[in-house]
mmCIF file of C-alpha atoms in Angstrom:
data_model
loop_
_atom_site.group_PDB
_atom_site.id
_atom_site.type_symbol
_atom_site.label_atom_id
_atom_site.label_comp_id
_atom_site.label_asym_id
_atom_site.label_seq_id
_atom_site.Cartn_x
_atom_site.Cartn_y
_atom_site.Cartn_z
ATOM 1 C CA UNK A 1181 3.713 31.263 -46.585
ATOM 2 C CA UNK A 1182 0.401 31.542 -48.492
ATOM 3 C CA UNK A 1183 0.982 28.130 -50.127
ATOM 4 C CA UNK A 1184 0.923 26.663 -46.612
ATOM 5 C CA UNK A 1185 -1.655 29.111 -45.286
ATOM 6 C CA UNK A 1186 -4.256 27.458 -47.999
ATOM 7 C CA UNK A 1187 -2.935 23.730 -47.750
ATOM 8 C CA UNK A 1188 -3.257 24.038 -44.196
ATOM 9 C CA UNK A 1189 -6.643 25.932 -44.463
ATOM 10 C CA UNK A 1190 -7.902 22.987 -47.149
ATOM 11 C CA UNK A 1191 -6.555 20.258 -44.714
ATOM 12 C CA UNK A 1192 -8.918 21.583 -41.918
ATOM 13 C CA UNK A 1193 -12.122 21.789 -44.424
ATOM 14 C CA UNK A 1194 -11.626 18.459 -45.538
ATOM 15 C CA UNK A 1195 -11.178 17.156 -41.980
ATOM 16 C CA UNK A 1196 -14.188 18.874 -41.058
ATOM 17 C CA UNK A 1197 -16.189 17.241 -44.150
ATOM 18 C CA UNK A 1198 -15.025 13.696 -42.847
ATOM 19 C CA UNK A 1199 -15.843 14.168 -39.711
ATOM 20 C CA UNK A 1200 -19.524 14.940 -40.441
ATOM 21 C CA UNK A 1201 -19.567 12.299 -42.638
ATOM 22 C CA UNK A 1202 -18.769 9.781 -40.269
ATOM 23 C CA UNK A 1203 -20.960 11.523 -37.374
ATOM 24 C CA UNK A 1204 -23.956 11.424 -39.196
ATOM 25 C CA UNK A 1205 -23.269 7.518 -40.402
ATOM 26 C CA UNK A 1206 -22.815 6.459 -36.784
ATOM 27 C CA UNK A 1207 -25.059 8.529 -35.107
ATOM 28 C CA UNK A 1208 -27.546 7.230 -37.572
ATOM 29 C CA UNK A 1209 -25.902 4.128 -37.407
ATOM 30 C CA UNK A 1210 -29.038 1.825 -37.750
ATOM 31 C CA UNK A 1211 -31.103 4.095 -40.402
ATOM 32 C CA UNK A 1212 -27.855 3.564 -42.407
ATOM 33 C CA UNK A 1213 -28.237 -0.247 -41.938
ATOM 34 C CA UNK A 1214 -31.844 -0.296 -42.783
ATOM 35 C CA UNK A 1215 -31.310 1.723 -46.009
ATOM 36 C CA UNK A 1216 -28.233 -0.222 -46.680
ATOM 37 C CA UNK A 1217 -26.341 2.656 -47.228
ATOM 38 C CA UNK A 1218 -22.916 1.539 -45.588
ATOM 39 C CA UNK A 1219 -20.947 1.409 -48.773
ATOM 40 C CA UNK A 1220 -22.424 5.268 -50.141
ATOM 41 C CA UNK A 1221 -21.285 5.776 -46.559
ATOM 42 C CA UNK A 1222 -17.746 4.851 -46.920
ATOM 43 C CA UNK A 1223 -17.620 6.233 -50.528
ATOM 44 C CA UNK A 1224 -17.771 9.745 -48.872
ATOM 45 C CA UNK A 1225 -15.638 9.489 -46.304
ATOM 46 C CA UNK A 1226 -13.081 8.392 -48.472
ATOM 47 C CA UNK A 1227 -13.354 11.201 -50.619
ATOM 48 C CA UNK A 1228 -13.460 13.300 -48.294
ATOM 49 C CA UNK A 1229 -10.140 12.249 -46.840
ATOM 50 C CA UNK A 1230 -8.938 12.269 -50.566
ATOM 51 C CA UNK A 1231 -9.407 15.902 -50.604
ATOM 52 C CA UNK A 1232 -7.177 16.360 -47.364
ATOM 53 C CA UNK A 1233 -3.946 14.052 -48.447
ATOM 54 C CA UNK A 1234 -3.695 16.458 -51.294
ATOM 55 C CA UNK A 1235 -3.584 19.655 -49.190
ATOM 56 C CA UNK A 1236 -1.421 17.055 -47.069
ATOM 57 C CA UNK A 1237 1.053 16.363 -49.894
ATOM 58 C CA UNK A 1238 0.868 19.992 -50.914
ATOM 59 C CA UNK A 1239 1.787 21.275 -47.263
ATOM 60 C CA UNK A 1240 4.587 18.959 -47.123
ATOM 61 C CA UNK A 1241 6.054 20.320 -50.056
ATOM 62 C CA UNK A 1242 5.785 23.654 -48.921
ATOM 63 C CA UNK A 1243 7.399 22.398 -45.789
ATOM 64 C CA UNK A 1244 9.809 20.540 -47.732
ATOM 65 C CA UNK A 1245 10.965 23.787 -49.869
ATOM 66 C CA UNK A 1246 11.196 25.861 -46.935
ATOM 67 C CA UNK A 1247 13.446 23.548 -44.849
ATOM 68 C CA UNK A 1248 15.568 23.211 -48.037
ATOM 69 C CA UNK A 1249 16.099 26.939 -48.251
ATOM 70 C CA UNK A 1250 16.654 27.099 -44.999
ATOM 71 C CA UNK A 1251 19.809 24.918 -44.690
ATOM 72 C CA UNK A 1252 20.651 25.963 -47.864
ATOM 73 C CA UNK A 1253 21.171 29.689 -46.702
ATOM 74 C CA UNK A 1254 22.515 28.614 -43.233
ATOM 75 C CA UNK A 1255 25.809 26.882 -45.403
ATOM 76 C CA UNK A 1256 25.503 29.183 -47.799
ATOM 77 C CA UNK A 1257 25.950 31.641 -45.190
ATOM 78 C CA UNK A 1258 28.552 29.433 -43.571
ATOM 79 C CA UNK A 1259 30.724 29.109 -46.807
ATOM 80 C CA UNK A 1260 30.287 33.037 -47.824
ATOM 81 C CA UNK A 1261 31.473 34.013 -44.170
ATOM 82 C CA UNK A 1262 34.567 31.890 -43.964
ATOM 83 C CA UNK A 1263 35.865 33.423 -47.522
ATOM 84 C CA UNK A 1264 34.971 36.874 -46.868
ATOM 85 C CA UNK A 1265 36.472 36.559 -43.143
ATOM 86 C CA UNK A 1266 39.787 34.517 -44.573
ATOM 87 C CA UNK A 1267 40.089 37.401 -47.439
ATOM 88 C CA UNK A 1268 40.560 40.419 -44.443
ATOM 89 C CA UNK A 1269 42.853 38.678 -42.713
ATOM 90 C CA UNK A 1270 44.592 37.748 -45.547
ATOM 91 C CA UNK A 1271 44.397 41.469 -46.304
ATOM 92 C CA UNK A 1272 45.768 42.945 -43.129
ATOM 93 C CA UNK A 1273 48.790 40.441 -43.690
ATOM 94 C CA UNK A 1274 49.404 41.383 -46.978
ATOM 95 C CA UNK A 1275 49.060 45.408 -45.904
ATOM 96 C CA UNK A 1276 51.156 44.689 -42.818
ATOM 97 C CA UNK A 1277 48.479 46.225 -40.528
ATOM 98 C CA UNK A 1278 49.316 47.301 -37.185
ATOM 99 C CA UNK A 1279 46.358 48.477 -35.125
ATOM 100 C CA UNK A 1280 42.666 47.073 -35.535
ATOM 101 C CA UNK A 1281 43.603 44.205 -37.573
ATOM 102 C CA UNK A 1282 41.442 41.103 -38.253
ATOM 103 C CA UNK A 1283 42.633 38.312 -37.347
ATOM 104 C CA UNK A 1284 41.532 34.075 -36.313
ATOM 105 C CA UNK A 1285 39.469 35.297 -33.200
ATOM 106 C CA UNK A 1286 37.554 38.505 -34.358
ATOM 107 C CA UNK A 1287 36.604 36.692 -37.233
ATOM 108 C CA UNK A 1288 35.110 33.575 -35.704
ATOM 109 C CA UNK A 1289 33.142 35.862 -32.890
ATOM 110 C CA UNK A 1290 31.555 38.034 -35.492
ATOM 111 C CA UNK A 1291 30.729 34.977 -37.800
ATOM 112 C CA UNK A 1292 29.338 32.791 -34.916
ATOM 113 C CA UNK A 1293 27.593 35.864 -33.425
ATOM 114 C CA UNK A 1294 25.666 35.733 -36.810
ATOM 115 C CA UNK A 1295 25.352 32.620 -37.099
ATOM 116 C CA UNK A 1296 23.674 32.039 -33.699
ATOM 117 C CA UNK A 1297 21.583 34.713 -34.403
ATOM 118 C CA UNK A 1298 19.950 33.189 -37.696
ATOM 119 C CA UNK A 1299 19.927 29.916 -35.608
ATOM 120 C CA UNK A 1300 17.463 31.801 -33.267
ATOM 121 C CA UNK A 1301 15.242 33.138 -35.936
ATOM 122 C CA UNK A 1302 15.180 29.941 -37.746
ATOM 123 C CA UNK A 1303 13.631 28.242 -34.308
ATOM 124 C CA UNK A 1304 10.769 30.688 -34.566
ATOM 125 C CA UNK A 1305 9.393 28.469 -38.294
ATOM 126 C CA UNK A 1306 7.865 26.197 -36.012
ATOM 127 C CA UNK A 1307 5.690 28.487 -33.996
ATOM 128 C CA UNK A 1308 5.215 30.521 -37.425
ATOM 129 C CA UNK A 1309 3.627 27.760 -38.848
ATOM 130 C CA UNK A 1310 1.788 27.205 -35.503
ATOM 131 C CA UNK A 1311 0.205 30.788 -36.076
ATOM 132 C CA UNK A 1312 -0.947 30.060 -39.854
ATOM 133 C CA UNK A 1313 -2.501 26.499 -38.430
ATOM 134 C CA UNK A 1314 -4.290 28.494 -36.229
ATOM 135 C CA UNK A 1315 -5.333 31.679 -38.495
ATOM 136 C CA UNK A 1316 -6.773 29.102 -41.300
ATOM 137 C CA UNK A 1317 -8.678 27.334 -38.550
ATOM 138 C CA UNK A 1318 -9.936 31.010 -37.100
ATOM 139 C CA UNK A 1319 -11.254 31.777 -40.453
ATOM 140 C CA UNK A 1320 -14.358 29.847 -40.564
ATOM 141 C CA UNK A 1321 -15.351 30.995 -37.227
ATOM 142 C CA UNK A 1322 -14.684 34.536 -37.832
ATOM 143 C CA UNK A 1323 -16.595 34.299 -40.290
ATOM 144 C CA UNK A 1324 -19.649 33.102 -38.752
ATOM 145 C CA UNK A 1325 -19.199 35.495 -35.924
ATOM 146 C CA UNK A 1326 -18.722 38.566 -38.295
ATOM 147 C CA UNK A 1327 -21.654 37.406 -40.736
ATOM 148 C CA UNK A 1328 -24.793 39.734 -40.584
ATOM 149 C CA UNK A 1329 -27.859 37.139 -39.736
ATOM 150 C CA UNK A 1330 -31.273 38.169 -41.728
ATOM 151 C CA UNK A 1331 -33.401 37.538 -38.822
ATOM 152 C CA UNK A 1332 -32.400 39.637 -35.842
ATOM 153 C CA UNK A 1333 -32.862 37.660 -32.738
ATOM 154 C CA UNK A 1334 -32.597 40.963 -31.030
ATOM 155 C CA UNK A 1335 -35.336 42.895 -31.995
ATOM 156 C CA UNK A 1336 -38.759 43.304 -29.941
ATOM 157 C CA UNK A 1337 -40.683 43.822 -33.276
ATOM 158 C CA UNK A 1338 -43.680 42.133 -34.053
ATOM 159 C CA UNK A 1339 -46.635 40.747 -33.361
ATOM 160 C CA UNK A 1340 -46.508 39.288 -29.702
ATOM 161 C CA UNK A 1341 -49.967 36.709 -28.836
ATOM 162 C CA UNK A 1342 -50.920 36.298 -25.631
ATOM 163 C CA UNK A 1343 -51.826 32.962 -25.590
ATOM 164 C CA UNK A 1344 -51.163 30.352 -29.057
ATOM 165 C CA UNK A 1345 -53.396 27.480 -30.146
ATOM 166 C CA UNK A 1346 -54.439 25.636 -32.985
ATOM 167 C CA UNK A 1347 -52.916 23.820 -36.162
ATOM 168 C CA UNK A 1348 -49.271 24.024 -37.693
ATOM 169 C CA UNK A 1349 -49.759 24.122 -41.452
ATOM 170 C CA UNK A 1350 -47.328 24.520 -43.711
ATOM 171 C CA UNK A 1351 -48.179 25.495 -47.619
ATOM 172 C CA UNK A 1352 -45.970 25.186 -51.009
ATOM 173 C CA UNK A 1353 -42.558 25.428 -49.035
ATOM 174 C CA UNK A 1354 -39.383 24.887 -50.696
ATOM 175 C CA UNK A 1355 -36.088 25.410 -49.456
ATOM 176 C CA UNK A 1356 -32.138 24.969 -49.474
ATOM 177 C CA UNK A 1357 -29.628 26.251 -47.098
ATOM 178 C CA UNK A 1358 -27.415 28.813 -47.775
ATOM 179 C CA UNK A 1359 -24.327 26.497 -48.130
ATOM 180 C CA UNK A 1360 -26.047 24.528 -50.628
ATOM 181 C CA UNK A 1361 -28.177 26.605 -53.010
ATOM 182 C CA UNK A 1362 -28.419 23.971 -55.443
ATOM 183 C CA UNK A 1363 -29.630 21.266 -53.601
ATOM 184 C CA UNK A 1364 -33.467 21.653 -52.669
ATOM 185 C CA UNK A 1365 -34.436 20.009 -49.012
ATOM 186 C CA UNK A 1366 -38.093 21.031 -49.338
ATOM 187 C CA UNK A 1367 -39.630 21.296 -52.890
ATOM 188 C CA UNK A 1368 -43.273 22.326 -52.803
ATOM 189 C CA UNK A 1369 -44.101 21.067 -49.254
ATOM 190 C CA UNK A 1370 -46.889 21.271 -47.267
ATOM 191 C CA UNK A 1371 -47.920 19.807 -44.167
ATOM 192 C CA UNK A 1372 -51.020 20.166 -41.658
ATOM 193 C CA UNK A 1373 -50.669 19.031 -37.835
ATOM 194 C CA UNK A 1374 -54.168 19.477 -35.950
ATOM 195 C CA UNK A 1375 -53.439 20.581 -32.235
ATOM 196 C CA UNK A 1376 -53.288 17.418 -30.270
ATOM 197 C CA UNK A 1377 -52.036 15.438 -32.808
ATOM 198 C CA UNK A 1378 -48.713 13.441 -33.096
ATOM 199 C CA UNK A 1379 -47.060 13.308 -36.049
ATOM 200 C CA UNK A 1380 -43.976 11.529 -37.412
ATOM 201 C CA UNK A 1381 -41.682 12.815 -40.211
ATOM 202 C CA UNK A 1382 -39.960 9.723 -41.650
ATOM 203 C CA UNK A 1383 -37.285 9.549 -44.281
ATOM 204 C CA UNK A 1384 -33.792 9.379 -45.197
ATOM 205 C CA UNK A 1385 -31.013 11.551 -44.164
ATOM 206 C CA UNK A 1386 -31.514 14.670 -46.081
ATOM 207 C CA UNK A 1387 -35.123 14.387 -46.660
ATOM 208 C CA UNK A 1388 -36.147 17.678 -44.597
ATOM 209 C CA UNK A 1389 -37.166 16.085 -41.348
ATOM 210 C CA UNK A 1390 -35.365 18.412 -39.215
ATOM 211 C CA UNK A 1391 -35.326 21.199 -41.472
ATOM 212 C CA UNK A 1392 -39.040 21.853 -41.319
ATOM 213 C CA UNK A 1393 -38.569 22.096 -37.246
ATOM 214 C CA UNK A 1394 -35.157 24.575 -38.264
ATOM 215 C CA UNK A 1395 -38.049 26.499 -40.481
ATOM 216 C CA UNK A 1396 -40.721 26.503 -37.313
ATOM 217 C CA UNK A 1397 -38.551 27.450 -35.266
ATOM 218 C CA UNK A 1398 -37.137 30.114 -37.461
ATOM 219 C CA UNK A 1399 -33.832 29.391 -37.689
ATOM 220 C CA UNK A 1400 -33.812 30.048 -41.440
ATOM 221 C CA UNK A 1401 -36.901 31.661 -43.794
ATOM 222 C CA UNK A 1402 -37.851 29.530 -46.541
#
């Protein structure tokens, strides 16, 4: 069960990584032209699904082993109960019993009653496998629900201005978000906007365009 609770739980992270791939490549589908990027594009989507046909291949044999068992035990169980019910009856007969004997009939209810019974159980691997789809793709979003934020969007603290004017300005910043320590988005940045002015950020896809509006806004601290 763990083995498929990961593969499962890699399968949906890999999925996820593709599909931001591509919706940042077609949603920036003409900055990709310009910077000729179509190839790198590709390149990453493809490894990303590379990453998914292994949980893929590891799920199936997880699958695989399980529904093996599975059958295995059911004639297993099949062989074992025709033996052991053959041996009473061929016990009673021996013993000449009289009263409470086993015999064709008793045998086959108590085996099939059994049987049916593990038949039942065994329709429930479906649904059980259903439940650890579902709990691997839960995780991530527990997780952001559950995490503690460093900036509580709650609190009334602070200094509150009546009325705001003048420049933005930005000095030295340098930044990387949390999911990606190592890679820097800012490094040393700075940035003045007089009030009044328009100003254009311009660069390519992980340049720190829209983080420095995330960092305004604060939606992260630098």
């Amino acid at each position: 069960m763990k083995v498929l609770s990961t593969a499962t739980q890699a399968g949906i992270e890999s999925y996820g990584k593709a599909g931001a791939i591509a919706q940042e490549s077609l949603s920036n589908i003409r900055t990709v032209h310009m910077f000729n990027a179509i190839d790198h594009f590709v390149k990453k989507y493809e490894g990303a699904l590379g990453l998914s046909t292994q949980a893929g291949i590891k799920k199936g044999f997880a699958v695989g082993w399980g529904t093996g068992l599975m059958f295995f035990t059911v004639f297993c169980t099949y062989a074992c109960g025709m033996f052991y019910g053959a041996l009473k009856i061929a016990n009673d007969v021996r013993d000449g019993c009289q009263s409470n004997c086993y015999d064709g009939g008793r045998v086959l209810t108590v085996f099939f009653s059994i049987i049916m019974g593990a038949m039942a159980l065994g329709q429930a691997g479906p649904s059980v496998q259903a439940i650890f789809s579902a709990r691997a793709a839960a995780y991530d979003v527990f997780a952001v629900i559950n995490r503690a934020s460093l900036i509580d969007p709650l609190s009334e603290d602070g200094k509150k201005l009546e009325r705001v004017s003048g420049r933005i300005e930005i000095e030295s910043v340098s930044f990387a978000y949390p999911s990606r320590p190592e890679v820097k988005v800012c490094s040393n940045y700075s940035l003045r906007i007089e009030a009044g002015e328009t100003v254009a950020l311009v660069g390519p896809s992980g340049s720190g365009k829209s983080t420095i509006v995330s960092l305004l806004e604060r939606f992260y601290d630098p």
